């Protein structure tokens, strides 16, 4: 086999390798929705009481879990057999149930429009793990938040029941205080729900 033949064979192998690599790249949009279980963190020392600032360290003040919903749209860009990049736009209803030192119970609502970019790793075409950052903008609230934006990180797992339907669970941890009275109280959200991914030809 001369050098020219070897060169042609190498070029052919490279060509088919590139074609095979690009044939794995695909884009599939989808919808997601489900339940949120959210609360505000305790902070370093105590729960701040936004309704009784003169008594910030009352031990009976509590931020407990609030149940609400999320809904969103995503696009999965599959770059290899195992790895996908998944940008998302979600509407997420969050907040916390609040109980003051006088046992006055109030539901604190804060809704966000979230922009997420997730790294998604899929195994056996069924199970996946995903993580990434999110930037959340406040759209509505029934109390005075400390900031109109939140930055958070998402970690989740999912399973594809069929090619189109799946279920997933996530945890999202914010880093910007929602309530900041002598201490920082940030968002924590556990979510569980379903996904539907469309076939694109």
mmCIF file of C-alpha atoms in Angstrom:
data_model
loop_
_atom_site.group_PDB
_atom_site.id
_atom_site.type_symbol
_atom_site.label_atom_id
_atom_site.label_comp_id
_atom_site.label_asym_id
_atom_site.label_seq_id
_atom_site.Cartn_x
_atom_site.Cartn_y
_atom_site.Cartn_z
ATOM 1 C CA UNK A 1 0.000 0.000 0.000
ATOM 2 C CA UNK A 2 1.598 3.247 -1.124
ATOM 3 C CA UNK A 3 1.539 6.565 0.729
ATOM 4 C CA UNK A 4 -1.172 8.005 -1.529
ATOM 5 C CA UNK A 5 -3.549 5.120 -0.769
ATOM 6 C CA UNK A 6 -2.819 5.398 2.948
ATOM 7 C CA UNK A 7 -3.554 9.119 2.815
ATOM 8 C CA UNK A 8 -6.877 8.538 1.059
ATOM 9 C CA UNK A 9 -7.881 5.910 3.637
ATOM 10 C CA UNK A 10 -6.985 8.240 6.501
ATOM 11 C CA UNK A 11 -9.069 11.030 4.961
ATOM 12 C CA UNK A 12 -12.001 8.630 4.523
ATOM 13 C CA UNK A 13 -11.793 7.516 8.154
ATOM 14 C CA UNK A 14 -11.669 11.159 9.293
ATOM 15 C CA UNK A 15 -14.617 12.037 7.073
ATOM 16 C CA UNK A 16 -16.801 9.212 8.364
ATOM 17 C CA UNK A 17 -15.730 9.988 11.927
ATOM 18 C CA UNK A 18 -16.842 13.619 11.542
ATOM 19 C CA UNK A 19 -20.127 12.559 9.940
ATOM 20 C CA UNK A 20 -20.765 10.107 12.779
ATOM 21 C CA UNK A 21 -19.990 12.767 15.384
ATOM 22 C CA UNK A 22 -22.368 15.274 13.814
ATOM 23 C CA UNK A 23 -25.067 12.662 13.356
ATOM 24 C CA UNK A 24 -25.279 12.417 17.158
ATOM 25 C CA UNK A 25 -26.108 16.125 17.503
ATOM 26 C CA UNK A 26 -29.852 16.751 17.786
ATOM 27 C CA UNK A 27 -32.268 19.310 19.236
ATOM 28 C CA UNK A 28 -35.561 18.448 20.945
ATOM 29 C CA UNK A 29 -37.822 20.986 22.687
ATOM 30 C CA UNK A 30 -40.152 20.150 25.524
ATOM 31 C CA UNK A 31 -42.339 21.232 28.432
ATOM 32 C CA UNK A 32 -41.907 20.585 32.137
ATOM 33 C CA UNK A 33 -44.141 21.156 35.141
ATOM 34 C CA UNK A 34 -44.807 19.993 38.659
ATOM 35 C CA UNK A 35 -44.778 20.853 42.358
ATOM 36 C CA UNK A 36 -42.416 23.098 44.316
ATOM 37 C CA UNK A 37 -41.661 22.620 48.025
ATOM 38 C CA UNK A 38 -39.873 25.801 49.039
ATOM 39 C CA UNK A 39 -38.678 27.585 52.166
ATOM 40 C CA UNK A 40 -36.211 30.251 53.287
ATOM 41 C CA UNK A 41 -33.003 29.255 55.044
ATOM 42 C CA UNK A 42 -32.536 29.907 58.737
ATOM 43 C CA UNK A 43 -29.356 31.940 58.351
ATOM 44 C CA UNK A 44 -26.342 31.900 60.625
ATOM 45 C CA UNK A 45 -27.921 32.503 64.021
ATOM 46 C CA UNK A 46 -31.690 32.915 63.993
ATOM 47 C CA UNK A 47 -34.775 33.463 61.898
ATOM 48 C CA UNK A 48 -35.303 37.141 61.176
ATOM 49 C CA UNK A 49 -38.823 38.366 61.819
ATOM 50 C CA UNK A 50 -39.758 40.861 59.051
ATOM 51 C CA UNK A 51 -42.990 41.723 60.894
ATOM 52 C CA UNK A 52 -41.389 42.351 64.303
ATOM 53 C CA UNK A 53 -37.931 43.844 63.660
ATOM 54 C CA UNK A 54 -37.565 44.880 67.308
ATOM 55 C CA UNK A 55 -37.456 41.170 68.247
ATOM 56 C CA UNK A 56 -35.361 39.508 65.532
ATOM 57 C CA UNK A 57 -34.212 36.528 67.598
ATOM 58 C CA UNK A 58 -37.515 35.234 68.937
ATOM 59 C CA UNK A 59 -37.081 31.480 68.956
ATOM 60 C CA UNK A 60 -40.631 30.725 67.832
ATOM 61 C CA UNK A 61 -40.247 32.598 64.538
ATOM 62 C CA UNK A 62 -40.185 30.038 61.758
ATOM 63 C CA UNK A 63 -39.956 29.801 57.968
ATOM 64 C CA UNK A 64 -41.456 26.452 56.998
ATOM 65 C CA UNK A 65 -42.151 24.673 53.708
ATOM 66 C CA UNK A 66 -44.652 26.112 51.248
ATOM 67 C CA UNK A 67 -46.138 23.983 48.450
ATOM 68 C CA UNK A 68 -46.685 25.534 45.022
ATOM 69 C CA UNK A 69 -45.955 24.848 41.338
ATOM 70 C CA UNK A 70 -43.597 25.427 38.424
ATOM 71 C CA UNK A 71 -44.034 25.250 34.651
ATOM 72 C CA UNK A 72 -41.519 25.785 31.898
ATOM 73 C CA UNK A 73 -40.104 25.200 28.452
ATOM 74 C CA UNK A 74 -36.734 23.678 27.563
ATOM 75 C CA UNK A 75 -34.631 22.754 24.567
ATOM 76 C CA UNK A 76 -32.276 19.785 24.772
ATOM 77 C CA UNK A 77 -29.217 20.047 22.530
ATOM 78 C CA UNK A 78 -27.715 16.565 22.481
ATOM 79 C CA UNK A 79 -24.024 16.925 21.710
ATOM 80 C CA UNK A 80 -22.959 13.333 22.297
ATOM 81 C CA UNK A 81 -24.363 9.990 23.395
ATOM 82 C CA UNK A 82 -24.072 10.945 27.062
ATOM 83 C CA UNK A 83 -23.982 14.761 27.217
ATOM 84 C CA UNK A 84 -26.620 17.410 26.431
ATOM 85 C CA UNK A 85 -26.839 21.144 26.995
ATOM 86 C CA UNK A 86 -30.327 22.136 28.148
ATOM 87 C CA UNK A 87 -31.368 25.803 28.390
ATOM 88 C CA UNK A 88 -34.712 26.430 30.114
ATOM 89 C CA UNK A 89 -37.224 29.182 30.803
ATOM 90 C CA UNK A 90 -39.405 28.439 33.840
ATOM 91 C CA UNK A 91 -42.100 30.163 35.849
ATOM 92 C CA UNK A 92 -41.507 29.162 39.462
ATOM 93 C CA UNK A 93 -43.875 29.983 42.325
ATOM 94 C CA UNK A 94 -41.875 29.913 45.571
ATOM 95 C CA UNK A 95 -41.775 31.417 49.047
ATOM 96 C CA UNK A 96 -42.250 30.149 52.574
ATOM 97 C CA UNK A 97 -44.848 29.768 55.288
ATOM 98 C CA UNK A 98 -44.135 32.176 58.127
ATOM 99 C CA UNK A 99 -45.071 31.961 61.793
ATOM 100 C CA UNK A 100 -44.303 34.933 64.049
ATOM 101 C CA UNK A 101 -43.502 34.987 67.730
ATOM 102 C CA UNK A 102 -47.190 35.534 68.439
ATOM 103 C CA UNK A 103 -48.093 32.469 66.308
ATOM 104 C CA UNK A 104 -49.412 34.699 63.527
ATOM 105 C CA UNK A 105 -49.209 32.530 60.394
ATOM 106 C CA UNK A 106 -48.635 34.160 57.008
ATOM 107 C CA UNK A 107 -47.810 32.721 53.596
ATOM 108 C CA UNK A 108 -44.978 34.618 51.906
ATOM 109 C CA UNK A 109 -45.295 34.330 48.120
ATOM 110 C CA UNK A 110 -42.560 35.194 45.629
ATOM 111 C CA UNK A 111 -42.731 34.165 41.978
ATOM 112 C CA UNK A 112 -39.791 34.075 39.592
ATOM 113 C CA UNK A 113 -39.124 33.910 35.879
ATOM 114 C CA UNK A 114 -36.074 31.649 35.729
ATOM 115 C CA UNK A 115 -33.435 31.304 33.029
ATOM 116 C CA UNK A 116 -31.388 28.130 33.427
ATOM 117 C CA UNK A 117 -28.543 26.456 31.544
ATOM 118 C CA UNK A 118 -28.140 22.830 32.608
ATOM 119 C CA UNK A 119 -25.481 20.245 31.879
ATOM 120 C CA UNK A 120 -27.268 16.932 31.388
ATOM 121 C CA UNK A 121 -25.641 13.490 31.457
ATOM 122 C CA UNK A 122 -27.760 10.549 30.271
ATOM 123 C CA UNK A 123 -27.045 6.872 30.964
ATOM 124 C CA UNK A 124 -28.668 3.859 29.276
ATOM 125 C CA UNK A 125 -30.935 6.288 27.377
ATOM 126 C CA UNK A 126 -33.125 6.450 30.486
ATOM 127 C CA UNK A 127 -31.467 7.863 33.589
ATOM 128 C CA UNK A 128 -30.001 11.349 33.694
ATOM 129 C CA UNK A 129 -28.282 13.714 36.078
ATOM 130 C CA UNK A 130 -28.295 17.449 35.454
ATOM 131 C CA UNK A 131 -26.847 20.534 37.097
ATOM 132 C CA UNK A 132 -26.164 24.162 36.337
ATOM 133 C CA UNK A 133 -26.782 27.812 37.217
ATOM 134 C CA UNK A 134 -30.019 29.784 37.070
ATOM 135 C CA UNK A 135 -30.829 33.479 37.078
ATOM 136 C CA UNK A 136 -34.272 34.241 38.551
ATOM 137 C CA UNK A 137 -36.191 37.515 38.260
ATOM 138 C CA UNK A 138 -39.013 38.374 40.676
ATOM 139 C CA UNK A 139 -42.335 38.749 38.845
ATOM 140 C CA UNK A 140 -44.708 39.090 41.817
ATOM 141 C CA UNK A 141 -44.600 38.995 45.613
ATOM 142 C CA UNK A 142 -46.822 39.771 48.609
ATOM 143 C CA UNK A 143 -43.980 41.093 50.797
ATOM 144 C CA UNK A 144 -40.905 43.290 50.402
ATOM 145 C CA UNK A 145 -38.070 41.145 49.097
ATOM 146 C CA UNK A 146 -34.516 42.266 49.703
ATOM 147 C CA UNK A 147 -33.648 41.822 46.008
ATOM 148 C CA UNK A 148 -35.540 41.600 42.734
ATOM 149 C CA UNK A 149 -33.266 38.873 41.398
ATOM 150 C CA UNK A 150 -31.817 35.602 42.630
ATOM 151 C CA UNK A 151 -28.881 33.543 41.450
ATOM 152 C CA UNK A 152 -29.076 29.845 42.221
ATOM 153 C CA UNK A 153 -27.668 26.427 41.407
ATOM 154 C CA UNK A 154 -29.722 23.400 40.375
ATOM 155 C CA UNK A 155 -28.981 19.711 40.904
ATOM 156 C CA UNK A 156 -31.376 17.032 39.702
ATOM 157 C CA UNK A 157 -32.042 13.513 38.505
ATOM 158 C CA UNK A 158 -34.552 12.152 36.020
ATOM 159 C CA UNK A 159 -35.788 9.032 34.274
ATOM 160 C CA UNK A 160 -37.301 8.672 30.810
ATOM 161 C CA UNK A 161 -40.369 6.450 31.033
ATOM 162 C CA UNK A 162 -40.766 6.577 27.253
ATOM 163 C CA UNK A 163 -39.021 8.457 24.467
ATOM 164 C CA UNK A 164 -41.275 11.449 25.161
ATOM 165 C CA UNK A 165 -42.394 11.235 28.807
ATOM 166 C CA UNK A 166 -40.172 11.501 31.857
ATOM 167 C CA UNK A 167 -40.146 12.375 35.550
ATOM 168 C CA UNK A 168 -37.527 14.353 37.435
ATOM 169 C CA UNK A 169 -36.640 15.706 40.849
ATOM 170 C CA UNK A 170 -34.490 18.728 41.631
ATOM 171 C CA UNK A 171 -33.099 20.876 44.391
ATOM 172 C CA UNK A 172 -32.380 24.564 43.817
ATOM 173 C CA UNK A 173 -30.344 26.683 46.245
ATOM 174 C CA UNK A 174 -30.325 30.468 45.951
ATOM 175 C CA UNK A 175 -27.371 32.610 46.987
ATOM 176 C CA UNK A 176 -28.965 36.085 47.103
ATOM 177 C CA UNK A 177 -30.988 36.889 50.253
ATOM 178 C CA UNK A 178 -34.765 37.094 49.874
ATOM 179 C CA UNK A 179 -35.133 38.494 53.391
ATOM 180 C CA UNK A 180 -32.061 40.201 54.853
ATOM 181 C CA UNK A 181 -32.800 41.544 58.331
ATOM 182 C CA UNK A 182 -29.569 41.236 60.344
ATOM 183 C CA UNK A 183 -29.014 37.881 58.644
ATOM 184 C CA UNK A 184 -29.331 36.267 55.222
ATOM 185 C CA UNK A 185 -32.314 34.106 54.335
ATOM 186 C CA UNK A 186 -32.104 32.509 50.898
ATOM 187 C CA UNK A 187 -34.316 30.318 48.730
ATOM 188 C CA UNK A 188 -34.307 26.531 48.936
ATOM 189 C CA UNK A 189 -36.616 24.685 46.539
ATOM 190 C CA UNK A 190 -37.257 20.959 46.156
ATOM 191 C CA UNK A 191 -39.282 20.130 43.056
ATOM 192 C CA UNK A 192 -40.737 17.039 41.463
ATOM 193 C CA UNK A 193 -42.649 16.782 38.217
ATOM 194 C CA UNK A 194 -42.936 15.527 34.690
ATOM 195 C CA UNK A 195 -41.458 16.319 31.292
ATOM 196 C CA UNK A 196 -42.687 15.920 27.737
ATOM 197 C CA UNK A 197 -40.133 16.092 24.928
ATOM 198 C CA UNK A 198 -41.271 16.572 21.339
ATOM 199 C CA UNK A 199 -39.938 14.628 18.365
ATOM 200 C CA UNK A 200 -38.390 16.924 15.778
ATOM 201 C CA UNK A 201 -37.805 15.622 12.256
#
